[in-house]
N, CA and C of each residue as an Amber inpcrd file, in Angstrom:
protein
   669
  77.0380000  74.7560000 172.7910000  77.5140000  74.0960000 174.0130000
  77.1560000  72.6160000 174.0040000  77.9920000  71.7940000 174.6010000
  77.7250000  70.3850000 174.6620000  76.5720000  70.1000000 175.6240000
  76.0170000  68.8880000 175.4410000  74.8740000  68.5280000 176.2760000
  75.2590000  68.4340000 177.7400000  76.4450000  67.8490000 178.0230000
  76.8370000  67.7160000 179.4290000  77.0850000  69.0800000 180.0650000
  77.5780000  70.0310000 179.2740000  77.7670000  71.3810000 179.7990000
  76.4230000  72.0340000 180.1130000  75.4820000  71.8680000 179.2040000
  74.1550000  72.4500000 179.4190000  73.4770000  71.8260000 180.6320000
  73.5840000  70.5050000 180.7540000  72.9380000  69.8240000 181.8730000
  73.5550000  70.2460000 183.1990000  74.8800000  70.2680000 183.2590000
  75.5520000  70.6550000 184.4950000  75.2790000  72.1150000 184.8390000
  75.3400000  72.9940000 183.8490000  75.1110000  74.4160000 184.1090000
  73.6940000  74.6720000 184.5930000  72.7320000  74.0200000 183.9540000
  71.3350000  74.1880000 184.3690000  71.1230000  73.6920000 185.7930000
  71.7150000  72.5510000 186.1150000  71.5520000  71.9890000 187.4620000
  72.1820000  72.8950000 188.5190000  73.4130000  73.3350000 188.2750000
  74.1090000  74.1650000 189.2590000  73.4160000  75.5110000 189.4430000
  72.9930000  76.1220000 188.3440000  72.3200000  77.4190000 188.4450000
  70.9870000  77.2810000 189.1690000  70.2440000  76.2230000 188.8950000
  68.9570000  76.0200000 189.5540000  69.1320000  75.8150000 191.0540000
  70.1180000  74.9870000 191.4270000  70.3730000  74.7450000 192.8530000
  70.8140000  76.0340000 193.5360000  71.6940000  76.7840000 192.8740000
  72.1570000  78.0530000 193.4560000  71.0100000  79.0410000 193.6250000
  70.1150000  79.1060000 192.6470000  68.9880000  80.0290000 192.7340000
  68.0340000  79.6360000 193.8570000  67.7840000  78.3400000 194.0060000
  66.8920000  77.8780000 195.0760000  67.4780000  78.2090000 196.4470000
  68.7740000  77.9640000 196.6210000  69.4160000  78.2680000 197.9050000
  69.4200000  79.7710000 198.1730000  69.6650000  80.5470000 197.1310000
  69.7080000  81.9950000 197.3140000  68.3430000  82.5520000 197.7000000
  67.2970000  82.0780000 197.0440000  65.9570000  82.6150000 197.3060000
  65.4020000  82.1020000 198.6300000  65.6310000  80.8220000 198.9190000
  65.0010000  80.2240000 200.0960000  65.8160000  80.3690000 201.3760000
  67.1400000  80.5930000 201.2520000  67.9870000  80.6520000 202.4460000
  68.6590000  82.0100000 202.5840000  69.4760000  82.3710000 201.6080000
  70.2840000  83.5840000 201.7310000  69.4360000  84.8510000 201.7760000
  68.3710000  84.8880000 200.9940000  67.5330000  86.0800000 200.9740000
  66.7530000  86.2670000 202.2670000  66.6010000  85.1980000 203.0490000
  65.8380000  85.2750000 204.3020000  66.7130000  85.5290000 205.5170000
  68.0080000  85.6890000 205.2950000  68.8940000  86.0010000 206.4120000
  68.7930000  87.4620000 206.8430000  68.2790000  88.3000000 205.9530000
  68.0930000  89.7310000 206.2250000  69.4060000  90.3820000 206.6770000
  70.4500000  90.1150000 205.8970000  71.7360000  90.7360000 206.1750000
  71.7030000  92.2120000 205.7680000  72.4810000  93.0400000 206.4150000
  72.5060000  94.4580000 206.0350000  73.1080000  94.6460000 204.6540000
  72.4920000  95.4980000 203.8700000  73.0050000  95.7780000 202.5370000
  72.5130000  94.7790000 201.5110000  73.4410000  94.2950000 200.6940000
  73.0950000  93.4000000 199.5980000  72.8640000  91.9760000 200.0970000
  72.3800000  91.1390000 199.1780000  72.1740000  89.7190000 199.4450000
  73.3200000  88.9470000 198.8010000  73.9320000  87.9910000 199.4890000
  74.9790000  87.1820000 198.8570000  74.4720000  86.5480000 197.5710000
  75.1960000  86.7720000 196.4880000  74.7450000  86.3570000 195.1560000
  75.3810000  85.0190000 194.7990000  74.7240000  83.9490000 195.1630000
  75.2240000  82.6120000 194.8660000  75.1360000  82.3060000 193.3720000
  74.1420000  82.8540000 192.6960000  74.0020000  82.6420000 191.2530000
  75.1650000  83.2840000 190.5120000  75.5420000  84.4790000 190.9230000
  76.6830000  85.1570000 190.3040000  77.9640000  84.3460000 190.4580000
  78.2050000  83.8010000 191.6480000  79.4010000  83.0030000 191.8750000
  79.3980000  81.7240000 191.0390000  78.2340000  81.1320000 190.8560000
  78.1300000  79.9410000 190.0150000  78.4550000  80.2670000 188.5600000
  77.9430000  81.3870000 188.0830000  78.2390000  81.8210000 186.7110000
  79.7310000  82.0940000 186.5450000  80.3480000  82.7110000 187.5440000
  81.7800000  82.9920000 187.4690000  82.5960000  81.7080000 187.4050000
  82.2550000  80.7340000 188.2450000  82.9780000  79.4670000 188.2310000
  82.8730000  78.7520000 186.8960000  81.6860000  78.7470000 186.2920000
  81.5020000  78.1060000 184.9960000  82.1920000  78.8910000 183.8840000
  82.1630000  80.2160000 183.9610000  82.8000000  81.0360000 182.9310000
  84.3080000  80.8770000 182.9370000  84.9040000  80.6860000 184.1130000
  86.3540000  80.4970000 184.1990000  86.8070000  79.1700000 183.6050000
  85.8740000  78.2600000 183.3790000  86.1990000  76.9680000 182.7670000
  85.7790000  76.9300000 181.3000000  84.5980000  77.4690000 180.9800000
  84.0430000  77.3650000 179.6360000  84.4120000  78.5270000 178.7320000
  84.9460000  79.6050000 179.2680000  85.3370000  80.7240000 178.4340000
  84.2520000  81.7800000 178.2960000  84.5340000  82.7930000 177.4470000
  83.6430000  83.9600000 177.3670000  82.3150000  83.6510000 176.6780000
  82.3360000  82.7720000 175.6600000  81.0720000  82.4540000 174.9790000
  80.1590000  81.6580000 175.8990000  80.7070000  80.6070000 176.4960000
  79.9110000  79.8350000 177.4390000  79.4900000  80.6470000 178.6400000
  80.3780000  81.5380000 179.1220000  80.0190000  82.3890000 180.2540000
  78.8740000  83.3250000 179.9390000  78.8660000  83.8730000 178.7160000
  77.7790000  84.7710000 178.3250000  76.4480000  84.0380000 178.2260000
  76.4630000  82.8540000 177.6340000  75.2210000  82.0790000 177.4930000
  74.6930000  81.6310000 178.8500000  75.6030000  81.1290000 179.6940000
  75.1780000  80.6930000 181.0210000  74.6980000  81.8750000 181.8460000
  75.4010000  83.0060000 181.7440000  74.9840000  84.1940000 182.4830000
  73.6040000  84.6840000 182.0590000  73.3370000  84.6480000 180.7640000
  72.0140000  85.0890000 180.2940000  70.9160000  84.1690000 180.8150000
  71.1500000  82.8500000 180.7360000  70.1370000  81.9160000 181.2320000
  69.9410000  82.0230000 182.7310000  71.0380000  82.1560000 183.4740000
  70.9230000  82.2780000 184.9290000  70.2300000  83.5840000 185.3130000
  70.5610000  84.6680000 184.6160000  69.9080000  85.9430000 184.9090000
  68.4240000  85.9240000 184.5780000  68.0690000  85.2380000 183.4880000
  66.6510000  85.1570000 183.1240000  65.8670000  84.3480000 184.1550000
  66.4530000  83.2720000 184.6660000  65.7890000  82.5130000 185.7280000
  65.6300000  83.3630000 186.9850000  66.6410000  84.1600000 187.2990000
  66.5470000  85.0460000 188.4690000  65.4840000  86.1140000 188.2800000
  65.3200000  86.5820000 187.0340000  64.2880000  87.5840000 186.7590000
  62.8840000  87.0200000 186.9250000  62.7270000  85.7490000 186.6050000
  61.4030000  85.1310000 186.6600000  61.0830000  84.4860000 187.9970000
  62.1190000  84.2150000 188.8030000  61.8890000  83.5480000 190.0810000
  61.3030000  84.5210000 191.0950000  60.2790000  84.0990000 191.8460000
  59.7490000  84.9730000 192.8980000  60.7470000  85.0840000 194.0360000
  60.7700000  86.1910000 194.7470000  59.8840000  87.3700000 194.6490000
  60.5060000  88.4960000 193.8410000  60.8590000  88.2390000 192.5750000
  61.4450000  89.2700000 191.7200000  60.4450000  90.4050000 191.5020000
  60.9430000  91.6410000 191.6790000  60.0680000  92.8050000 191.5550000
  60.5680000  93.7730000 190.4880000  61.3450000  93.2670000 189.5320000
  61.8700000  94.1250000 188.4780000  61.4890000  93.5370000 187.1210000
  61.7730000  94.2890000 186.0640000  61.4140000  93.8580000 184.7170000
  62.2350000  92.6480000 184.3120000  61.5960000  91.7060000 183.6080000
  62.2770000  90.5060000 183.1500000  63.3260000  90.8720000 182.1050000
  64.4780000  90.2940000 182.2280000  65.5660000  90.5640000 181.3080000
  66.6140000  91.5140000 181.8580000  66.3110000  92.1570000 182.9700000
  67.2540000  93.1290000 183.5350000  68.4960000  92.4280000 184.0990000
  68.2920000  91.4350000 184.9400000  69.4370000  90.7250000 185.5030000
  70.0550000  89.7800000 184.4840000  69.2790000  89.3630000 183.4860000
  69.8290000  88.5350000 182.4130000  70.8850000  89.3120000 181.6350000
  70.6320000  90.5870000 181.3830000  71.6180000  91.4300000 180.7100000
  72.8680000  91.5940000 181.5590000  72.6740000  91.7820000 182.8600000
  73.8090000  91.9850000 183.7640000  74.6990000  90.7450000 183.8030000
  74.1080000  89.5750000 184.0280000  74.9120000  88.3590000 184.1340000
  75.4780000  87.9280000 182.7890000  74.8270000  88.2910000 181.6990000
  75.3790000  87.9830000 180.3840000  76.6910000  88.7380000 180.1750000
  76.7000000  90.0220000 180.5270000  77.9170000  90.8220000 180.3980000
  78.9900000  90.3380000 181.3660000  78.6020000  90.0670000 182.6120000
  79.5580000  89.6150000 183.6170000  80.1450000  88.2550000 183.2290000
  79.3040000  87.3400000 182.7470000  79.7950000  86.0280000 182.3330000
  80.7550000  86.1190000 181.1570000  80.4710000  87.0190000 180.2260000
  81.3680000  87.1980000 179.0850000  82.7240000  87.7380000 179.5340000
  82.7100000  88.7690000 180.3690000  83.9640000  89.3670000 180.8280000
  84.7600000  88.4030000 181.7170000  84.0540000  87.6530000 182.5670000
  84.7520000  86.6810000 183.4120000  85.3680000  85.5690000 182.5820000
  84.7110000  85.1830000 181.4950000  85.2630000  84.1540000 180.6250000
  86.5440000  84.5740000 179.9380000  86.7370000  85.8770000 179.7690000
  87.9860000  86.3730000 179.1880000  89.1670000  86.1440000 180.1170000
  88.8940000  85.9760000 181.4050000  89.9600000  85.7200000 182.3800000
  90.2850000  84.2390000 182.5130000  89.7050000  83.3940000 181.6720000
  89.9870000  81.9690000 181.7190000  91.4600000  81.7240000 181.4400000
  92.1530000  80.9550000 182.2770000  93.5800000  80.6830000 182.0310000
  93.7670000  79.8550000 180.7730000  94.8720000  80.0930000 180.0780000
  95.1280000  79.4100000 178.8090000  95.2960000  77.9120000 179.0070000
  95.9390000  77.5110000 180.0830000  96.1510000  76.0870000 180.3520000
  94.9400000  75.4080000 180.9610000  93.9500000  76.2170000 181.3810000
  92.7730000  75.6580000 182.0370000  92.9460000  75.4050000 183.5130000
  94.1420000  75.6330000 184.0390000  94.4400000  75.4140000 185.4530000
  94.8410000  76.7200000 186.1000000  94.3120000  76.9690000 187.2900000
  94.6330000  78.1780000 188.0250000  95.8730000  77.9390000 188.8780000
  96.8470000  78.8470000 188.7820000  98.0710000  78.7100000 189.5460000
  97.9110000  79.1960000 190.9790000  97.0070000  80.1460000 191.2160000
  96.7930000  80.6700000 192.5590000  95.3520000  81.1380000 192.6740000
  94.9470000  81.4510000 193.9120000  93.5790000  81.9100000 194.1630000
  93.4430000  83.4110000 194.0240000  94.5310000  84.1150000 193.7560000
  94.4670000  85.5760000 193.6630000  93.6210000  86.0220000 192.4820000
  93.8280000  85.3840000 191.3290000  93.0710000  85.7520000 190.1390000
  91.5730000  85.5710000 190.2990000  91.1050000  84.3760000 190.7110000
  89.6660000  84.1990000 190.8920000  89.0560000  85.1340000 191.9300000
  89.7830000  85.4230000 193.0150000  89.2570000  86.3310000 194.0250000
  89.1180000  87.7490000 193.4700000  90.0840000  88.1590000 192.6670000
  89.9820000  89.4750000 192.0260000  88.8020000  89.5120000 191.0670000
  88.5890000  88.4140000 190.3390000  87.4400000  88.3440000 189.4280000
  86.1370000  88.4390000 190.2050000  86.0690000  87.7950000 191.3720000
  84.8530000  87.8300000 192.1940000  84.5630000  89.2520000 192.6620000
  85.5700000  89.9630000 193.1470000  85.3600000  91.3250000 193.6410000
  84.9140000  92.2420000 192.5040000  85.6180000  92.1710000 191.3780000
  85.2580000  93.0250000 190.2400000  83.8620000  92.6900000 189.7320000
  83.5340000  91.3970000 189.6850000  82.2060000  90.9970000 189.2040000
  81.1080000  91.4490000 190.1510000  81.3450000  91.3690000 191.4620000
  80.3360000  91.8150000 192.4240000  80.0920000  93.3180000 192.2990000
  81.1580000  94.0780000 192.1960000  81.0140000  95.5280000 192.0380000
  80.3900000  95.8710000 190.6930000  80.8630000  95.2030000 189.6370000
  80.3300000  95.4910000 188.3060000  78.8690000  95.1140000 188.1640000
  78.4800000  93.9700000 188.7380000  77.0770000  93.5530000 188.6480000
  76.1660000  94.5270000 189.3910000  76.6100000  95.0010000 190.5590000
  75.7890000  95.9560000 191.3170000  75.6620000  97.2770000 190.5770000
  76.7690000  97.7670000 190.0400000  76.7330000  99.0340000 189.2990000
  75.9000000  98.9040000 188.0230000  76.0870000  97.8100000 187.3050000
  75.3400000  97.6270000 186.0600000  73.8530000  97.4470000 186.3270000
  73.5260000  96.7190000 187.3840000  72.1150000  96.5360000 187.7350000
  71.4750000  97.8640000 188.1120000  72.1930000  98.6670000 188.9000000
  71.6660000  99.9780000 189.2720000  71.5730000 100.9000000 188.0580000
  72.5600000 100.8000000 187.1460000  72.5170000 101.6370000 185.9540000
  71.3570000 101.2970000 185.0420000  71.1220000 100.0000000 184.8350000
  69.9770000  99.5940000 184.0070000  68.6780000  99.9940000 184.6830000
  68.6280000  99.8880000 186.0080000  67.4190000 100.3120000 186.7290000
  67.1640000 101.7980000 186.5920000  68.2350000 102.5920000 186.5920000
  68.0600000 104.0400000 186.4140000  67.5120000 104.3630000 185.0280000
  67.9080000 103.5740000 184.0330000  67.4150000 103.8150000 182.6740000
  65.9280000 103.5120000 182.5380000  65.4370000 102.5270000 183.3090000
  64.0220000 102.1550000 183.2100000  63.1790000 102.8070000 184.3050000
  63.7860000 103.7110000 185.0720000  63.0290000 104.4520000 186.0820000
  62.9860000 103.8200000 187.4440000  63.8400000 102.8200000 187.7170000
  63.8910000 102.1860000 189.0250000  65.0620000 102.7830000 189.8030000
  64.7670000 103.6000000 190.7990000  65.8080000 104.2600000 191.5800000
  65.8720000 103.7100000 193.0060000  65.6030000 102.4200000 193.1750000
  65.6190000 101.8290000 194.5140000  67.0200000 101.8440000 195.1080000
  68.0520000 101.7380000 194.2500000  69.4180000 101.7270000 194.7500000
  69.7780000 103.0410000 195.4350000  69.1760000 104.1460000 194.9940000
  69.4620000 105.4360000 195.6190000  68.9270000 105.5010000 197.0400000
  67.7530000 104.9130000 197.2510000  67.1530000 104.9460000 198.5880000
  67.9180000 104.0320000 199.5480000  68.3830000 102.9000000 199.0580000
  69.1240000 101.9790000 199.9210000  70.5150000 102.5090000 200.2050000
  71.1280000 103.1160000 199.2100000  72.4990000 103.5920000 199.3460000
  73.4390000 102.7630000 198.5090000  73.8860000 103.3200000 197.3780000
  74.7350000 102.5680000 196.4670000  76.0850000 102.2120000 197.0760000
  76.7590000 103.1060000 197.8130000  78.0510000 102.7120000 198.4130000
  77.9540000 101.5160000 199.3570000  76.9070000 101.4770000 200.1790000
  76.7500000 100.3410000 201.0890000  76.4410000  99.0620000 200.3270000
  75.6720000  99.1670000 199.2400000  75.3970000  98.0000000 198.4180000
  76.6730000  97.4560000 197.7820000  77.5220000  98.3440000 197.2840000
  78.7750000  97.9230000 196.6660000  79.6790000  97.2230000 197.6860000
  79.7890000  97.8190000 198.8610000  80.6760000  97.2490000 199.8780000
  80.1810000  95.8910000 200.3550000  78.9090000  95.7960000 200.6790000
  78.3740000  94.5320000 201.2050000  78.3280000  93.4550000 200.1250000
  78.0450000  93.8280000 198.8810000  78.0250000  92.8330000 197.8020000
  79.4050000  92.2310000 197.5960000  80.4290000  93.0890000 197.5530000
  81.7910000  92.5800000 197.4000000  82.2150000  91.7490000 198.6040000
  81.8470000  92.1770000 199.8040000  82.2370000  91.4680000 201.0220000
  81.5800000  90.0970000 201.1060000  80.2740000  90.0410000 200.9150000
  79.5560000  88.7760000 201.0220000  80.0170000  87.7860000 199.9530000
  80.1400000  88.2550000 198.7200000  80.5470000  87.3510000 197.6410000
  81.9840000  86.8750000 197.8190000  82.8340000  87.7460000 198.3490000
  84.2210000  87.3460000 198.5830000  84.3200000  86.3030000 199.6870000
  83.5000000  86.4310000 200.7200000  83.5020000  85.4380000 201.7980000
  82.9030000  84.1070000 201.3500000  81.9470000  84.1670000 200.4450000
  81.2760000  82.9520000 199.9860000  82.0240000  82.2670000 198.8390000
  82.8600000  83.0150000 198.1260000  83.5230000  82.4960000 196.9230000
  84.3870000  81.2670000 197.1690000  85.2140000  81.2000000 198.2390000
  86.0590000  80.0030000 198.4180000  85.2850000  78.7150000 198.5900000
  84.0200000  78.8050000 198.9880000  83.2060000  77.6110000 199.1910000
  82.3880000  77.2460000 197.9530000  82.3620000  78.1290000 196.9480000
  81.5040000  77.9100000 195.7850000  82.3070000  77.7840000 194.4940000
  83.1390000  78.7700000 194.1990000  83.8150000  78.8330000 192.9040000
  84.7220000  77.6310000 192.6530000  85.6010000  77.2250000 193.5860000
  86.4460000  76.0560000 193.2980000  85.6460000  74.7770000 193.0510000
  84.5740000  74.5680000 193.8170000  83.7570000  73.3820000 193.6130000
  83.0550000  73.3790000 192.2680000  82.5400000  74.5400000 191.8650000
  81.8820000  74.6420000 190.5580000  82.8780000  74.3940000 189.4340000
  84.0820000  74.9460000 189.5580000  85.1030000  74.7360000 188.5340000
  85.5260000  73.2740000 188.4570000  85.6440000  72.6170000 189.6050000
  86.0290000  71.2080000 189.6120000  84.9560000  70.3400000 188.9580000
  83.7000000  70.6060000 189.2490000  82.6170000  69.8500000 188.6290000
  82.5600000  70.0890000 187.1270000  82.7940000  71.3350000 186.7130000
  82.7630000  71.6530000 185.2830000  83.8850000  70.9480000 184.5380000
  85.0750000  70.9140000 185.1290000  86.1890000  70.2220000 184.4780000
  85.9480000  68.7170000 184.4130000  85.4250000  68.1510000 185.4850000
  85.1940000  66.7100000 185.5070000  84.1100000  66.3120000 184.5150000
  83.0660000  67.1000000 184.3950000  81.9910000  66.7730000 183.4580000
  82.4040000  67.0190000 182.0180000  83.4050000  67.8770000 181.7980000
  83.8080000  68.2370000 180.4490000  84.9050000  67.3350000 179.9050000
  85.5500000  66.5160000 180.7550000  86.6520000  65.6610000 180.3150000
  86.1240000  64.3430000 179.7750000  86.8060000  63.8170000 178.7230000
  86.4990000  62.4860000 178.2080000  87.5130000  61.4970000 178.7580000
  87.3030000  60.1680000 178.5790000  88.2340000  59.1820000 179.1380000
  89.6660000  59.3460000 178.6450000  89.8420000  59.6980000 177.3610000
  91.1910000  59.8780000 176.8420000  91.8810000  61.0500000 177.5060000
  91.1300000  62.1280000 177.7280000  91.7130000  63.2880000 178.3910000
  92.0830000  62.9680000 179.8250000  91.2580000  62.1340000 180.5010000
  91.5700000  61.7690000 181.8760000  92.8320000  60.9120000 181.9400000
  93.0100000  60.0010000 180.9270000  94.2210000  59.1870000 180.8990000
  95.4460000  60.0420000 180.6960000  95.3530000  61.0130000 179.7550000
  96.4710000  61.9010000 179.5250000  96.7910000  62.7560000 180.7220000
  95.7530000  63.2400000 181.4000000  95.9960000  64.0580000 182.5840000
  96.6020000  63.2390000 183.7040000  96.2250000  61.9350000 183.7940000
  96.8260000  61.0930000 184.8170000  98.3050000  60.8740000 184.5670000
  98.6880000  60.7010000 183.2920000 100.1030000  60.5430000 182.9760000
 100.8760000  61.8100000 183.2790000 100.2880000  62.9660000 182.9270000
 100.9510000  64.2310000 183.2320000 101.0940000  64.4270000 184.7300000
 100.0590000  64.0180000 185.4830000 100.1290000  64.1640000 186.9320000
 101.2440000  63.3400000 187.5310000 101.4130000  62.0870000 187.0220000
 102.4960000  61.2570000 187.5360000 103.8470000  61.8390000 187.1860000
 103.9820000  62.4120000 185.9740000 105.2420000  63.0420000 185.6000000
 105.5470000  64.2380000 186.4840000 104.5200000  65.0470000 186.7470000
 104.7230000  66.2090000 187.6040000 105.0890000  65.7910000 189.0160000
 104.4120000  64.7310000 189.5210000 104.7150000  64.2600000 190.8680000
 106.1540000  63.7730000 190.9700000 106.6060000  63.0370000 189.9550000
 107.9960000  62.5820000 189.9810000 108.9520000  63.7520000 189.8920000
 108.5790000  64.7750000 189.1220000 109.4190000  65.9730000 189.0500000
 109.4930000  66.6880000 190.3790000 108.3670000  66.7670000 191.1030000
 108.3810000  67.3990000 192.4310000 109.2680000  66.6130000 193.3900000
 109.1650000  65.2630000 193.3450000 109.9780000  64.4480000 194.2450000
 111.4640000  64.6020000 193.9560000 111.8120000  64.6240000 192.6690000
 113.2210000  64.7340000 192.3220000 113.7820000  66.0940000 192.6740000
 112.9680000  67.1520000 192.4730000 113.4520000  68.4910000 192.7980000
 113.5170000  68.7130000 194.2940000 112.6260000  68.0730000 195.0500000
 112.6120000  68.2930000 196.4890000 113.6490000  67.4760000 197.2340000
 114.0040000  66.2880000 196.7100000 114.9410000  65.4250000 197.4220000
 116.3170000  65.3760000 196.7930000 116.4510000  65.8960000 195.5880000
 117.7290000  65.8450000 194.9030000 118.0070000  64.5100000 194.2520000
 117.0170000  63.6160000 194.2050000 117.1810000  62.2910000 193.6200000
 116.6640000  62.2960000 192.1950000 117.3070000  61.5590000 191.3510000
 116.8800000  61.4400000 189.9670000 116.1380000  60.1300000 189.8070000
 114.8210000  60.2460000 189.7820000 113.9900000  59.0460000 189.8400000
 114.1340000  58.2220000 188.5750000 114.1480000  58.8570000 187.4270000
 114.2470000  58.1140000 186.1770000 115.5330000  57.3330000 186.0850000
 116.6560000  57.9620000 186.4550000 117.9340000  57.2690000 186.3900000
 118.0230000  56.1740000 187.4410000 117.3840000  56.3910000 188.5820000
 117.3790000  55.3460000 189.6060000 116.6690000  54.1020000 189.1110000
 115.5290000  54.3100000 188.4420000 114.8080000  53.1450000 187.9350000
 115.6420000  52.3970000 186.9080000 116.3030000  53.1510000 186.0000000
 117.1390000  52.5040000 184.9960000 118.3080000  51.7640000 185.6310000
 118.9240000  52.3530000 186.6730000 120.0330000  51.6890000 187.3500000
 119.6030000  50.4150000 188.0380000 118.4230000  50.4490000 188.6500000
 117.9180000  49.2410000 189.3050000 117.6580000  48.1300000 188.2970000
 117.1400000  48.5040000 187.1310000 116.8800000  47.4920000 186.1110000
 118.1950000  46.8730000 185.6140000 119.2230000  47.6900000 185.4230000
 120.5100000  47.1770000 184.9550000 121.1230000  46.2420000 186.0010000
 121.0500000  46.6480000 187.2690000 121.5830000  45.8040000 188.3390000
 120.8480000  44.4640000 188.4110000 119.5280000  44.5030000 188.2680000
 118.7570000  43.2510000 188.2990000 119.1520000  42.3370000 187.1420000
 119.3500000  42.9420000 185.9380000 119.7430000  42.1280000 184.7860000
 121.1200000  41.5120000 184.9960000 122.0460000  42.2840000 185.5600000
 123.3890000  41.7560000 185.8130000 123.3610000  40.6220000 186.8260000
 122.5640000  40.7750000 187.8850000 122.4790000  39.7050000 188.8870000
 121.9050000  38.4330000 188.2960000 120.9100000  38.5990000 187.3890000
 120.3460000  37.4170000 186.7470000 121.3840000  36.7230000 185.8750000
 122.1660000  37.5270000 185.1430000 123.2000000  36.9340000 184.2910000
 124.2480000  36.2140000 185.1350000 124.6270000  36.8100000 186.2870000
 125.6120000  36.1770000 187.1630000 125.0870000  34.8600000 187.7110000
 123.8170000  34.8460000 188.1070000 123.2120000  33.6140000 188.6100000
 123.1740000  32.5430000 187.5350000 122.8260000  32.9610000 186.3150000
 122.7770000  31.9910000 185.2130000 124.1580000  31.4100000 184.9450000
 125.2130000  32.2590000 185.0100000 126.5720000  31.7630000 184.8050000
 126.9820000  30.7800000 185.8710000 126.6110000  31.0550000 187.1050000
 126.9440000  30.1290000 188.1910000 126.2560000  28.7920000 188.0050000
 125.0040000  28.8230000 187.6080000 124.2480000  27.5780000 187.4290000
 124.8700000  26.7500000 186.3050000 125.2860000  27.4210000 185.2180000
 125.9160000  26.7070000 184.1080000 127.2300000  26.0810000 184.5570000
 128.0220000  26.8200000 185.3720000 129.2970000  26.2620000 185.8670000
 129.0850000  25.0360000 186.7250000 128.0420000  25.0330000 187.5490000
 127.7310000  23.8870000 188.3910000 127.3410000  22.6900000 187.5550000
 126.5670000  22.9120000 186.4960000 126.1440000  21.8110000 185.6410000
 127.3280000  21.1810000 184.9200000 128.3000000  22.0120000 184.4770000
 129.4660000  21.4800000 183.7830000 130.2960000  20.5810000 184.7020000
 130.3900000  20.9660000 185.9930000 131.1350000  20.1280000 186.9240000
 130.4050000  18.8090000 187.1620000
């Protein structure tokens, strides 16, 4: 991974973890806790792909395992977010741009359910059956609900920051040219006007007027 990707990912994951531990975990909401770290990993994975998503997920999960008041074995949530980050990275659009919010929202719901199930499954393997006492169905429902409500405020911003930090000046120039072309295409399709031909026609008319003026001036001088 590039240095700017590592720096941005570390910063975003750290901020998300601090907010989750110091604010969201103290709200004492029924069921699960809104997983801001998971949403941050999803946003980065949708931009960086499956390899970057897996690496970021592992690092974010390991920080969550070590951050107080963690009461489970270290590496448990790192495994969960590593798998989730890898799978979410597979949903990265080929063009790098999302056409609608339906895809990311579906990824958020599946990731919330998958992370809860995988976390409970790994806990069952190591003898931690806390999910049974709390109620797995309620955990699944509240985890998906909370993350889905929080996703529109987190995932788009994380993706925008990741794209901006990952672009070089040449890429920004190219994207600006493409944006202007697309904007002109939208204007022409929406109004029925052909912008390119209009510009060419205006240039031809201006050249003709200049030639006419020059001819008039020459005629005056001859007289």
